[in-house]
PDB file of C-alpha atoms in Angstrom:
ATOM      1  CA  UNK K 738       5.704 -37.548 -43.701  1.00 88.00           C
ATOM      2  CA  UNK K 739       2.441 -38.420 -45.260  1.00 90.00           C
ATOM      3  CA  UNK K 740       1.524 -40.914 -42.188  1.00 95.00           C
ATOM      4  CA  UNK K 741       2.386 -38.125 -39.672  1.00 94.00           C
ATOM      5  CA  UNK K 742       0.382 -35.958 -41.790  1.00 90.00           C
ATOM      6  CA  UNK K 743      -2.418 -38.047 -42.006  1.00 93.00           C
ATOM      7  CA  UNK K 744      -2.463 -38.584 -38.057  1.00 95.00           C
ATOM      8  CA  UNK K 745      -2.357 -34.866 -36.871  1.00 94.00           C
ATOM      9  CA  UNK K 746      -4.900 -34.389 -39.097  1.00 92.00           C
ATOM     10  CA  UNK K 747      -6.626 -37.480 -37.866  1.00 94.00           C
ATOM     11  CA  UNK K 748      -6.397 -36.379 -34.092  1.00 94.00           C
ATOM     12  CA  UNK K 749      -7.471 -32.902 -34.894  1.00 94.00           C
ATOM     13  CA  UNK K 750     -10.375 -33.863 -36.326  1.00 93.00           C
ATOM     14  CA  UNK K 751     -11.134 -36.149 -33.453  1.00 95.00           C
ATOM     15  CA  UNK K 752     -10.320 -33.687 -31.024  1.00 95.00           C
ATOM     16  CA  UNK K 753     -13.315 -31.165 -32.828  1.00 94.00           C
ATOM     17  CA  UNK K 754     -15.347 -34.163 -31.775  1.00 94.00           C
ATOM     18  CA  UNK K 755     -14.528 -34.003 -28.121  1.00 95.00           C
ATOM     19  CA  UNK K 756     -15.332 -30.251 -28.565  1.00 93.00           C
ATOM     20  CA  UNK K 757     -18.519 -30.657 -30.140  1.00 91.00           C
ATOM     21  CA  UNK K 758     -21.255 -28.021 -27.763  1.00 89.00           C
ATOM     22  CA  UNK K 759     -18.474 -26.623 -25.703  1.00 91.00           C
ATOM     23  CA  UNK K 760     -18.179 -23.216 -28.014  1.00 87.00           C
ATOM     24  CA  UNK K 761     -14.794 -24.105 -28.262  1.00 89.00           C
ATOM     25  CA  UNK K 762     -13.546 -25.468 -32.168  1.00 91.00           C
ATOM     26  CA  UNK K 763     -11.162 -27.438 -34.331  1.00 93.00           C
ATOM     27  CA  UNK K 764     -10.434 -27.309 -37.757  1.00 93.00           C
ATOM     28  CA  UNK K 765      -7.393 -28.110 -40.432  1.00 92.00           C
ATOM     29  CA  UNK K 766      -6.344 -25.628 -42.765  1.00 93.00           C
ATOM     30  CA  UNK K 767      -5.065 -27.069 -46.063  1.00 93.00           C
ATOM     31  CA  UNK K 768      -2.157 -25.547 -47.708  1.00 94.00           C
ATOM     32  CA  UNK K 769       0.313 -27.022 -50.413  1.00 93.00           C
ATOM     33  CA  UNK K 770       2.938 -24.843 -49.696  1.00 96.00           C
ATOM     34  CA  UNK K 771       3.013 -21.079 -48.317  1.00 97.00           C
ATOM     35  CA  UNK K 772       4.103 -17.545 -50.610  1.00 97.00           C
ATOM     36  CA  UNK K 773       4.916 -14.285 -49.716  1.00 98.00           C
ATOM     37  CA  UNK K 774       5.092 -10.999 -51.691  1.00 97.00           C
ATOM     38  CA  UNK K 775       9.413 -11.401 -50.943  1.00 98.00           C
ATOM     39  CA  UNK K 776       9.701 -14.450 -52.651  1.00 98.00           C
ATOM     40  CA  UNK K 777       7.702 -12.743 -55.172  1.00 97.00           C
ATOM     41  CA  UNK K 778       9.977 -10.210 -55.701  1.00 97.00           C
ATOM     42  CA  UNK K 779      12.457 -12.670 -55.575  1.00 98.00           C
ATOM     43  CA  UNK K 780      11.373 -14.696 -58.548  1.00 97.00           C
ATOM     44  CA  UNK K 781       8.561 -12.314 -60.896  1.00 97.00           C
ATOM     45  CA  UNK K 782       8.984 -15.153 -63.341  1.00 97.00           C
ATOM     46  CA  UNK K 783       7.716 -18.070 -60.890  1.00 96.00           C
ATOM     47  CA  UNK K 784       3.769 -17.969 -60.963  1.00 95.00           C
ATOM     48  CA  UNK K 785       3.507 -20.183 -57.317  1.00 96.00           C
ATOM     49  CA  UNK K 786       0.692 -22.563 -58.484  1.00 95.00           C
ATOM     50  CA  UNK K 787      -1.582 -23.692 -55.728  1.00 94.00           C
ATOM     51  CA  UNK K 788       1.158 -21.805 -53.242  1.00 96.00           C
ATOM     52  CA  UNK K 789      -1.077 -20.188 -50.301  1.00 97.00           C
ATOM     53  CA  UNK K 790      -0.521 -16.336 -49.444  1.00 97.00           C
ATOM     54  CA  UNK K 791       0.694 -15.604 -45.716  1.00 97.00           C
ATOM     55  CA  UNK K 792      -1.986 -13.023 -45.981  1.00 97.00           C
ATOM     56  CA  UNK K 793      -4.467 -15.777 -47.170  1.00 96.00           C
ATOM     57  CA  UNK K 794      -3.841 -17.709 -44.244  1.00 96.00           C
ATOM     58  CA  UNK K 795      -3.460 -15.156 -42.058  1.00 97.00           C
ATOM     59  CA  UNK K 796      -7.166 -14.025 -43.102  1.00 95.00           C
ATOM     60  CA  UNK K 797      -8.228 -17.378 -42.856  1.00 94.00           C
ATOM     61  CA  UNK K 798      -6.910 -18.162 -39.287  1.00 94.00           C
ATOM     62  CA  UNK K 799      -8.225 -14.312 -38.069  1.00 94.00           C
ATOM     63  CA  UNK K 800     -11.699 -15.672 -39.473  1.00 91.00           C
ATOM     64  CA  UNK K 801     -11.641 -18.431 -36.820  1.00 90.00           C
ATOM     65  CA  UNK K 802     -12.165 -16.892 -34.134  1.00 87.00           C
ATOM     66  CA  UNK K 803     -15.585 -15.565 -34.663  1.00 84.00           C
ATOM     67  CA  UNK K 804     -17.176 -18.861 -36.358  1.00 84.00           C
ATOM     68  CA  UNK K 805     -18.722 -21.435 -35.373  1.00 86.00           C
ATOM     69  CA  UNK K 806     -17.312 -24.187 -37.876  1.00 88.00           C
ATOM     70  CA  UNK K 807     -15.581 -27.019 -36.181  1.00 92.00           C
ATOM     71  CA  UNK K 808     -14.045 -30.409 -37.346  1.00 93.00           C
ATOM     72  CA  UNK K 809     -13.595 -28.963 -41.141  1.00 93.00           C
ATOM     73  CA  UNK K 810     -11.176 -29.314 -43.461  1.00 92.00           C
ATOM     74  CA  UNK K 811     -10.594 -25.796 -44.787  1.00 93.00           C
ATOM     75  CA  UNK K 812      -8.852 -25.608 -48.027  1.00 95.00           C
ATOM     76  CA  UNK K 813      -7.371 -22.695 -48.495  1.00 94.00           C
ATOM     77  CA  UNK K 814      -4.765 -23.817 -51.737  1.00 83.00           C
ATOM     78  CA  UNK K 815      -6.531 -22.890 -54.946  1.00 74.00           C
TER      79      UNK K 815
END
């Protein structure tokens, strides 16, 4: 898992190099693991440490579109 992790990440970044001037962009978004206000609900005793809200990433990927940030690493896990 970690080498195939490593590699997409790898490529992706490489591929924001190919894009470099042509307005389009490429970036990672770093997550540990994803939470929603369900599984909340589901467990109010669990706190989710460093878990990523859908929302959160949802924002995050919404955010994309209009920037002009490529080849980043954006973390979005506290």
């Amino acid at each position: 898992y970690g080498a195939a992790k490593a590699a997409a990440e790898a490529w992706t970044l490489a591929f924001a190099d190919a894009l470099e001037g042509s307005g389009s962009t490429a970036n990672v978004l770093v997550v540990k693991a994803l939470v929603n206000q369900a599984m909340r609900e589901a467990s109010p005793e669990r706190a989710f440490p460093g878990f990523t809200d859908v929302d959160d990433l949802a924002e995050a990927i919404d955010g994309l579109w209009d920037t002009e940030r490529n080849g980043e690493r954006i973390v979005l896990a506290p």
